Amino acid sequence: MKAAVVRGFGEPLVIEERPDLEPGPGQVRIRVEASGLCHTDIHAAHGDWPVRPNPPFVPGHEGVGVVDELGEGVTRLAVGQRVAVPWLGKACGRCEHCLTGWETLCESQVNTGYGCDGGYAEKMLAWADFAQPVPDGVNPFDAAPLTCAGVTTYKALKVAGVRPAQLVAVSGVGGLGHLAVQYAKIAGATVAAIDVTDDKLELARELGADILIDARKDDVGEVLRQHGGAHAALALAVNPAAFEAVNAGLRRGGKLVMVALPAHGTVQVPIFGTVLNGTSVIGSIVGTRQDLAEVFQLHAAGRTKVIYETRPLAAVNASIDEVLRGQVKARIVFDLGTGG
Ligand SMILES: [Zn+2]
Ligand SMILES: [Zn+2]
């Protein structure tokens, strides 16, 4: 099977022919059909973050495909079943976080495409308890971006406790943002979408955003305050200045939810305004298995639309460049069926 492999940080990925892996106890092997390119994969390949993966490794945590072999003891999944393999590859199931519905904070978790090989491959292994069944009628190319971009923004809105009639600011309309706009609308909120390209603002409008803010020329905080201020702001743009801009647009009691992970950066939070206005700054990382099940359920019900463009896996390095240059409207999904 072919896999795109990170051999060294910052080096182009190498397409390698590898032997098929045998699933261990509790694991399944998956014939990958579609695999999304998340910005996190680029940070992994560059070794950008304090905790680094160990090359050689295969990135990708939006892999979707069909189970083709069961490891010992697996009864939850069946051969032929379509599943998605998210960032949360495995958690311990026993710690305080796992036991209180916060398995995404488990300190013993293994992350797909980071701590173990991921979805940039024709075949991959996954822990059966954490591979998420994809409902019938959801195509693998839609399912791939939902597996990280979808669940991450869906969870961020839950963390913010968004309710109908609230104003939600979505800062950054890309792979994550285009889904965040839709989830905020489903929650009943009024949505202000913020970006720096006409294409992405137009996309946000098509997907239901009520207020468009062009951060190239508008004062983001000022525009949001003119609308009464945001009850919740999701920081999805990989730019610390964008976090500060949207924080300045919170209403009293509003919540800034940090989601994007710039390689470096610190955000200045004004003490005076935070204390007097009672605002919160919260971090939110991906979502649980239950969150992902809900994301798939909403999509199967026809309530969300996933915007993506496909590429062969052989185009992995050019695709990463496209993302870094901001040329991708929403999401690139590798098509593992094209022989690339
Ligand atoms: Zn991701
Ligand atoms: Zn745990």
GROMACS .gro file of C-alpha atoms and ligand atoms in nm:
model
  342
    1MET     CA    1   0.000   0.000   0.000
    2LYS     CA    2   0.107   0.358  -0.065
    3ALA     CA    3   0.150   0.609   0.213
    4ALA     CA    4   0.268   0.971   0.231
    5VAL     CA    5   0.542   0.974   0.492
    6VAL     CA    6   0.711   1.251   0.688
    7ARG     CA    7   1.079   1.149   0.690
    8GLY     CA    8   1.213   1.468   0.848
    9PHE     CA    9   1.054   1.789   0.981
   10GLY     CA   10   1.011   2.055   0.715
   11GLU     CA   11   1.103   1.815   0.433
   12PRO     CA   12   0.861   1.726   0.154
   13LEU     CA   13   0.653   1.416   0.229
   14VAL     CA   14   0.765   1.100   0.048
   15ILE     CA   15   0.519   0.863  -0.119
   16GLU     CA   16   0.633   0.515  -0.015
   17GLU     CA   17   0.519   0.162  -0.086
   18ARG     CA   18   0.468  -0.014   0.248
   19PRO     CA   19   0.350  -0.361   0.345
   20ASP     CA   20  -0.010  -0.389   0.468
   21LEU     CA   21  -0.023  -0.378   0.848
   22GLU     CA   22  -0.197  -0.642   1.056
   23PRO     CA   23  -0.443  -0.508   1.312
   24GLY     CA   24  -0.349  -0.582   1.672
   25PRO     CA   25  -0.598  -0.676   1.946
   26GLY     CA   26  -0.881  -0.423   1.955
   27GLN     CA   27  -0.780  -0.270   1.622
   28VAL     CA   28  -0.920  -0.275   1.271
   29ARG     CA   29  -0.754  -0.222   0.935
   30ILE     CA   30  -0.921   0.025   0.703
   31ARG     CA   31  -0.900   0.065   0.325
   32VAL     CA   32  -0.894   0.443   0.312
   33GLU     CA   33  -1.121   0.613   0.057
   34ALA     CA   34  -1.086   0.979   0.151
   35SER     CA   35  -0.849   1.169   0.379
   36GLY     CA   36  -0.877   1.538   0.464
   37LEU     CA   37  -0.585   1.779   0.489
   38CYS     CA   38  -0.605   1.968   0.819
   39HIS     CA   39  -0.366   2.251   0.909
   40THR     CA   40  -0.255   2.038   1.205
   41ASP     CA   41  -0.104   1.787   0.960
   42ILE     CA   42   0.121   2.065   0.830
   43HIS     CA   43   0.227   2.157   1.183
   44ALA     CA   44   0.299   1.787   1.244
   45ALA     CA   45   0.509   1.761   0.927
   46HIS     CA   46   0.702   2.074   1.024
   47GLY     CA   47   0.750   1.974   1.389
   48ASP     CA   48   0.603   2.311   1.486
   49TRP     CA   49   0.465   2.232   1.828
   50PRO     CA   50   0.630   2.169   2.168
   51VAL     CA   51   0.532   1.798   2.166
   52ARG     CA   52   0.657   1.658   1.836
   53PRO     CA   53   0.577   1.335   1.653
   54ASN     CA   54   0.860   1.094   1.573
   55PRO     CA   55   0.952   1.064   1.203
   56PRO     CA   56   0.903   0.859   1.000
   57PHE     CA   57   0.525   0.889   1.040
   58VAL     CA   58   0.212   0.913   0.827
   59PRO     CA   59   0.001   1.223   0.902
   60GLY     CA   60  -0.376   1.257   0.866
   61HIS     CA   61  -0.663   1.256   1.114
   62GLU     CA   62  -0.957   1.286   0.875
   63GLY     CA   63  -0.924   0.939   0.723
   64VAL     CA   64  -1.245   0.769   0.612
   65GLY     CA   65  -1.271   0.424   0.464
   66VAL     CA   66  -1.402   0.073   0.484
   67VAL     CA   67  -1.298  -0.183   0.745
   68ASP     CA   68  -1.120  -0.469   0.568
   69GLU     CA   69  -0.983  -0.669   0.860
   70LEU     CA   70  -1.069  -0.708   1.228
   71GLY     CA   71  -0.811  -0.756   1.501
   72GLU     CA   72  -0.859  -0.997   1.790
   73GLY     CA   73  -1.161  -0.926   2.008
   74VAL     CA   74  -1.328  -0.666   1.786
   75THR     CA   75  -1.705  -0.706   1.786
   76ARG     CA   76  -1.818  -0.344   1.759
   77LEU     CA   77  -1.732  -0.310   1.388
   78ALA     CA   78  -1.774  -0.540   1.090
   79VAL     CA   79  -1.575  -0.593   0.771
   80GLY     CA   80  -1.721  -0.370   0.500
   81GLN     CA   81  -1.839  -0.103   0.743
   82ARG     CA   82  -1.743   0.261   0.667
   83VAL     CA   83  -1.570   0.441   0.953
   84ALA     CA   84  -1.386   0.765   1.021
   85VAL     CA   85  -1.063   0.785   1.220
   86PRO     CA   86  -1.037   1.112   1.414
   87TRP     CA   87  -0.753   1.287   1.598
   88LEU     CA   88  -0.855   1.109   1.918
   89GLY     CA   89  -0.717   0.772   1.813
   90LYS     CA   90  -0.745   0.627   2.161
   91ALA     CA   91  -0.793   0.739   2.520
   92CYS     CA   92  -0.748   0.546   2.845
   93GLY     CA   93  -1.115   0.529   2.946
   94ARG     CA   94  -1.026   0.533   3.315
   95CYS     CA   95  -0.890   0.875   3.410
   96GLU     CA   96  -1.078   1.171   3.555
   97HIS     CA   97  -1.117   1.326   3.209
   98CYS     CA   98  -1.236   1.010   3.036
   99LEU     CA   99  -1.482   0.939   3.317
  100THR     CA  100  -1.634   1.288   3.312
  101GLY     CA  101  -1.704   1.315   2.940
  102TRP     CA  102  -1.375   1.485   2.857
  103GLU     CA  103  -1.186   1.203   2.685
  104THR     CA  104  -1.035   1.470   2.457
  105LEU     CA  105  -0.831   1.586   2.759
  106CYS     CA  106  -0.704   1.236   2.850
  107GLU     CA  107  -0.333   1.253   2.923
  108SER     CA  108  -0.280   0.901   2.789
  109GLN     CA  109  -0.447   0.965   2.453
  110VAL     CA  110  -0.286   0.862   2.125
  111ASN     CA  111  -0.342   1.102   1.837
  112THR     CA  112  -0.395   0.978   1.485
  113GLY     CA  113  -0.134   1.094   1.236
  114TYR     CA  114   0.081   1.222   1.523
  115GLY     CA  115   0.136   0.955   1.791
  116CYS     CA  116   0.052   0.676   1.546
  117ASP     CA  117   0.028   0.655   1.167
  118GLY     CA  118  -0.269   0.833   1.013
  119GLY     CA  119  -0.486   0.857   0.706
  120TYR     CA  120  -0.248   0.975   0.430
  121ALA     CA  121  -0.231   0.615   0.311
  122GLU     CA  122  -0.424   0.353   0.120
  123LYS     CA  123  -0.461   0.153   0.440
  124MET     CA  124  -0.447   0.242   0.806
  125LEU     CA  125  -0.503   0.088   1.146
  126ALA     CA  126  -0.743   0.225   1.406
  127TRP     CA  127  -0.866   0.130   1.753
  128ALA     CA  128  -1.215  -0.007   1.697
  129ASP     CA  129  -1.363   0.169   2.000
  130PHE     CA  130  -1.257   0.508   1.862
  131ALA     CA  131  -1.323   0.459   1.489
  132GLN     CA  132  -1.655   0.631   1.426
  133PRO     CA  133  -1.916   0.456   1.210
  134VAL     CA  134  -2.019   0.676   0.917
  135PRO     CA  135  -2.396   0.663   0.861
  136ASP     CA  136  -2.532   0.525   0.533
  137GLY     CA  137  -2.584   0.800   0.281
  138VAL     CA  138  -2.290   1.013   0.401
  139ASN     CA  139  -2.022   1.002   0.133
  140PRO     CA  140  -1.660   0.959   0.244
  141PHE     CA  141  -1.552   1.294   0.096
  142ASP     CA  142  -1.806   1.477   0.311
  143ALA     CA  143  -1.725   1.260   0.612
  144ALA     CA  144  -1.351   1.339   0.600
  145PRO     CA  145  -1.367   1.712   0.682
  146LEU     CA  146  -1.642   1.647   0.936
  147THR     CA  147  -1.403   1.416   1.123
  148CYS     CA  148  -1.185   1.707   1.242
  149ALA     CA  149  -1.306   2.043   1.105
  150GLY     CA  150  -1.668   1.952   1.175
  151VAL     CA  151  -1.641   1.801   1.520
  152THR     CA  152  -1.394   2.067   1.637
  153THR     CA  153  -1.621   2.361   1.557
  154TYR     CA  154  -1.934   2.179   1.671
  155LYS     CA  155  -1.767   2.117   2.007
  156ALA     CA  156  -1.642   2.476   2.033
  157LEU     CA  157  -2.002   2.600   2.006
  158LYS     CA  158  -2.107   2.354   2.276
  159VAL     CA  159  -1.823   2.475   2.498
  160ALA     CA  160  -1.945   2.832   2.446
  161GLY     CA  161  -2.298   2.724   2.542
  162VAL     CA  162  -2.445   2.899   2.238
  163ARG     CA  163  -2.821   2.950   2.252
  164PRO     CA  164  -3.078   3.081   2.002
  165ALA     CA  165  -3.088   3.459   1.957
  166GLN     CA  166  -2.723   3.498   2.050
  167LEU     CA  167  -2.458   3.657   1.829
  168VAL     CA  168  -2.172   3.425   1.736
  169ALA     CA  169  -1.856   3.555   1.569
  170VAL     CA  170  -1.668   3.308   1.349
  171SER     CA  171  -1.316   3.438   1.291
  172GLY     CA  172  -1.168   3.260   0.989
  173VAL     CA  173  -1.385   3.099   0.722
  174GLY     CA  174  -1.193   2.798   0.594
  175GLY     CA  175  -1.212   2.426   0.654
  176LEU     CA  176  -1.330   2.484   1.011
  177GLY     CA  177  -1.509   2.815   0.970
  178HIS     CA  178  -1.741   2.712   0.689
  179LEU     CA  179  -1.877   2.439   0.914
  180ALA     CA  180  -1.880   2.664   1.224
  181VAL     CA  181  -2.110   2.908   1.043
  182GLN     CA  182  -2.355   2.626   0.973
  183TYR     CA  183  -2.349   2.481   1.326
  184ALA     CA  184  -2.404   2.828   1.474
  185LYS     CA  185  -2.706   2.873   1.244
  186ILE     CA  186  -2.839   2.531   1.346
  187ALA     CA  187  -2.805   2.644   1.710
  188GLY     CA  188  -3.027   2.939   1.622
  189ALA     CA  189  -2.764   3.210   1.651
  190THR     CA  190  -2.705   3.519   1.441
  191VAL     CA  191  -2.363   3.471   1.280
  192ALA     CA  192  -2.093   3.726   1.205
  193ALA     CA  193  -1.825   3.581   0.977
  194ILE     CA  194  -1.481   3.738   0.969
  195ASP     CA  195  -1.214   3.681   0.703
  196VAL     CA  196  -0.963   3.857   0.481
  197THR     CA  197  -1.059   3.723   0.138
  198ASP     CA  198  -1.366   3.800  -0.074
  199ASP     CA  199  -1.409   3.432  -0.167
  200LYS     CA  200  -1.434   3.317   0.192
  201LEU     CA  201  -1.668   3.597   0.296
  202GLU     CA  202  -1.890   3.509   0.000
  203LEU     CA  203  -1.879   3.141   0.103
  204ALA     CA  204  -1.984   3.238   0.456
  205ARG     CA  205  -2.274   3.440   0.314
  206GLU     CA  206  -2.387   3.144   0.100
  207LEU     CA  207  -2.379   2.921   0.408
  208GLY     CA  208  -2.600   3.154   0.608
  209ALA     CA  209  -2.377   3.414   0.778
  210ASP     CA  210  -2.581   3.724   0.863
  211ILE     CA  211  -2.299   3.975   0.910
  212LEU     CA  212  -1.978   3.978   0.703
  213ILE     CA  213  -1.669   4.149   0.842
  214ASP     CA  214  -1.368   4.207   0.618
  215ALA     CA  215  -1.074   4.223   0.859
  216ARG     CA  216  -0.858   4.389   0.590
  217LYS     CA  217  -1.059   4.710   0.618
  218ASP     CA  218  -1.308   4.678   0.903
  219ASP     CA  219  -1.229   4.714   1.274
  220VAL     CA  220  -1.355   4.369   1.383
  221GLY     CA  221  -1.418   4.463   1.747
  222GLU     CA  222  -1.594   4.785   1.651
  223VAL     CA  223  -1.829   4.618   1.400
  224LEU     CA  224  -1.919   4.345   1.650
  225ARG     CA  225  -1.982   4.602   1.923
  226GLN     CA  226  -2.211   4.795   1.686
  227HIS     CA  227  -2.419   4.477   1.679
  228GLY     CA  228  -2.422   4.459   2.059
  229GLY     CA  229  -2.109   4.244   2.088
  230ALA     CA  230  -2.067   3.870   2.043
  231HIS     CA  231  -2.194   3.625   2.303
  232ALA     CA  232  -1.936   3.382   2.169
  233ALA     CA  233  -1.641   3.422   1.935
  234LEU     CA  234  -1.465   3.125   1.778
  235ALA     CA  235  -1.101   3.201   1.695
  236LEU     CA  236  -1.033   2.975   1.396
  237ALA     CA  237  -0.781   3.184   1.200
  238VAL     CA  238  -0.418   3.079   1.248
  239ASN     CA  239  -0.311   3.429   1.348
  240PRO     CA  240  -0.276   3.558   1.708
  241ALA     CA  241  -0.380   3.912   1.605
  242ALA     CA  242  -0.715   3.773   1.487
  243PHE     CA  243  -0.773   3.628   1.836
  244GLU     CA  244  -0.723   3.973   1.990
  245ALA     CA  245  -0.940   4.144   1.731
  246VAL     CA  246  -1.237   3.921   1.794
  247ASN     CA  247  -1.187   3.929   2.172
  248ALA     CA  248  -1.237   4.305   2.149
  249GLY     CA  249  -1.581   4.241   2.000
  250LEU     CA  250  -1.727   4.035   2.286
  251ARG     CA  251  -2.028   4.162   2.471
  252ARG     CA  252  -2.034   4.160   2.853
  253GLY     CA  253  -2.022   3.799   2.970
  254GLY     CA  254  -1.907   3.689   2.624
  255LYS     CA  255  -1.676   3.396   2.563
  256LEU     CA  256  -1.371   3.375   2.340
  257VAL     CA  257  -1.315   3.014   2.235
  258MET     CA  258  -0.961   2.950   2.110
  259VAL     CA  259  -0.950   2.676   1.850
  260ALA     CA  260  -0.684   2.753   1.588
  261LEU     CA  261  -0.328   2.657   1.679
  262PRO     CA  262  -0.074   2.900   1.537
  263ALA     CA  263   0.277   2.752   1.557
  264HIS     CA  264   0.384   3.039   1.780
  265GLY     CA  265   0.203   3.315   1.945
  266THR     CA  266   0.068   3.474   2.256
  267VAL     CA  267  -0.254   3.662   2.285
  268GLN     CA  268  -0.277   3.980   2.491
  269VAL     CA  269  -0.595   3.979   2.695
  270PRO     CA  270  -0.667   4.317   2.855
  271ILE     CA  271  -0.716   4.263   3.230
  272PHE     CA  272  -0.940   4.565   3.283
  273GLY     CA  273  -1.191   4.478   3.012
  274THR     CA  274  -1.191   4.109   3.099
  275VAL     CA  275  -1.263   4.175   3.467
  276LEU     CA  276  -1.517   4.452   3.421
  277ASN     CA  277  -1.698   4.283   3.135
  278GLY     CA  278  -1.683   3.936   3.288
  279THR     CA  279  -1.561   3.777   2.967
  280SER     CA  280  -1.400   3.433   2.942
  281VAL     CA  281  -1.119   3.286   2.738
  282ILE     CA  282  -1.156   2.913   2.680
  283GLY     CA  283  -0.949   2.660   2.486
  284SER     CA  284  -1.133   2.388   2.295
  285ILE     CA  285  -0.968   2.084   2.137
  286VAL     CA  286  -1.150   1.859   1.885
  287GLY     CA  287  -1.452   1.670   2.024
  288THR     CA  288  -1.553   1.339   2.177
  289ARG     CA  289  -1.684   1.031   2.000
  290GLN     CA  290  -2.034   1.140   2.093
  291ASP     CA  291  -1.975   1.486   1.942
  292LEU     CA  292  -1.858   1.323   1.618
  293ALA     CA  293  -2.161   1.093   1.614
  294GLU     CA  294  -2.383   1.403   1.639
  295VAL     CA  295  -2.190   1.577   1.360
  296PHE     CA  296  -2.248   1.278   1.130
  297GLN     CA  297  -2.612   1.261   1.237
  298LEU     CA  298  -2.668   1.626   1.140
  299HIS     CA  299  -2.502   1.568   0.804
  300ALA     CA  300  -2.700   1.252   0.735
  301ALA     CA  301  -3.013   1.457   0.803
  302GLY     CA  302  -2.908   1.700   0.530
  303ARG     CA  303  -2.847   1.991   0.768
  304THR     CA  304  -2.485   2.067   0.678
  305LYS     CA  305  -2.294   2.111   0.356
  306VAL     CA  306  -1.924   2.026   0.328
  307ILE     CA  307  -1.714   2.226   0.084
  308TYR     CA  308  -1.407   2.040  -0.041
  309GLU     CA  309  -1.188   1.982  -0.344
  310THR     CA  310  -1.015   1.653  -0.413
  311ARG     CA  311  -0.651   1.579  -0.493
  312PRO     CA  312  -0.459   1.255  -0.547
  313LEU     CA  313  -0.229   1.161  -0.258
  314ALA     CA  314   0.064   1.205  -0.499
  315ALA     CA  315  -0.013   1.580  -0.490
  316VAL     CA  316   0.035   1.595  -0.111
  317ASN     CA  317   0.322   1.845  -0.114
  318ALA     CA  318   0.160   2.078  -0.368
  319SER     CA  319  -0.161   2.056  -0.166
  320ILE     CA  320   0.019   2.162   0.153
  321ASP     CA  321   0.161   2.461  -0.039
  322GLU     CA  322  -0.188   2.555  -0.155
  323VAL     CA  323  -0.313   2.556   0.205
  324LEU     CA  324  -0.015   2.761   0.326
  325ARG     CA  325  -0.073   3.017   0.049
  326GLY     CA  326  -0.440   3.046   0.151
  327GLN     CA  327  -0.557   2.930  -0.192
  328VAL     CA  328  -0.796   2.662  -0.068
  329LYS     CA  329  -1.154   2.776  -0.025
  330ALA     CA  330  -1.237   2.528   0.251
  331ARG     CA  331  -1.084   2.181   0.258
  332ILE     CA  332  -0.862   1.957   0.044
  333VAL     CA  333  -0.954   1.588   0.061
  334PHE     CA  334  -0.717   1.327  -0.079
  335ASP     CA  335  -0.891   1.075  -0.302
  336LEU     CA  336  -0.727   0.739  -0.230
  337GLY     CA  337  -0.928   0.576  -0.505
  338THR     CA  338  -0.754   0.749  -0.795
  339GLY     CA  339  -0.441   0.540  -0.776
  340GLY     CA  340  -0.245   0.851  -0.673
  341ZN      ZN  341  -0.753   1.868   1.238
  342ZN      ZN  342  -0.815   0.898   3.005
   0.00000   0.00000   0.00000
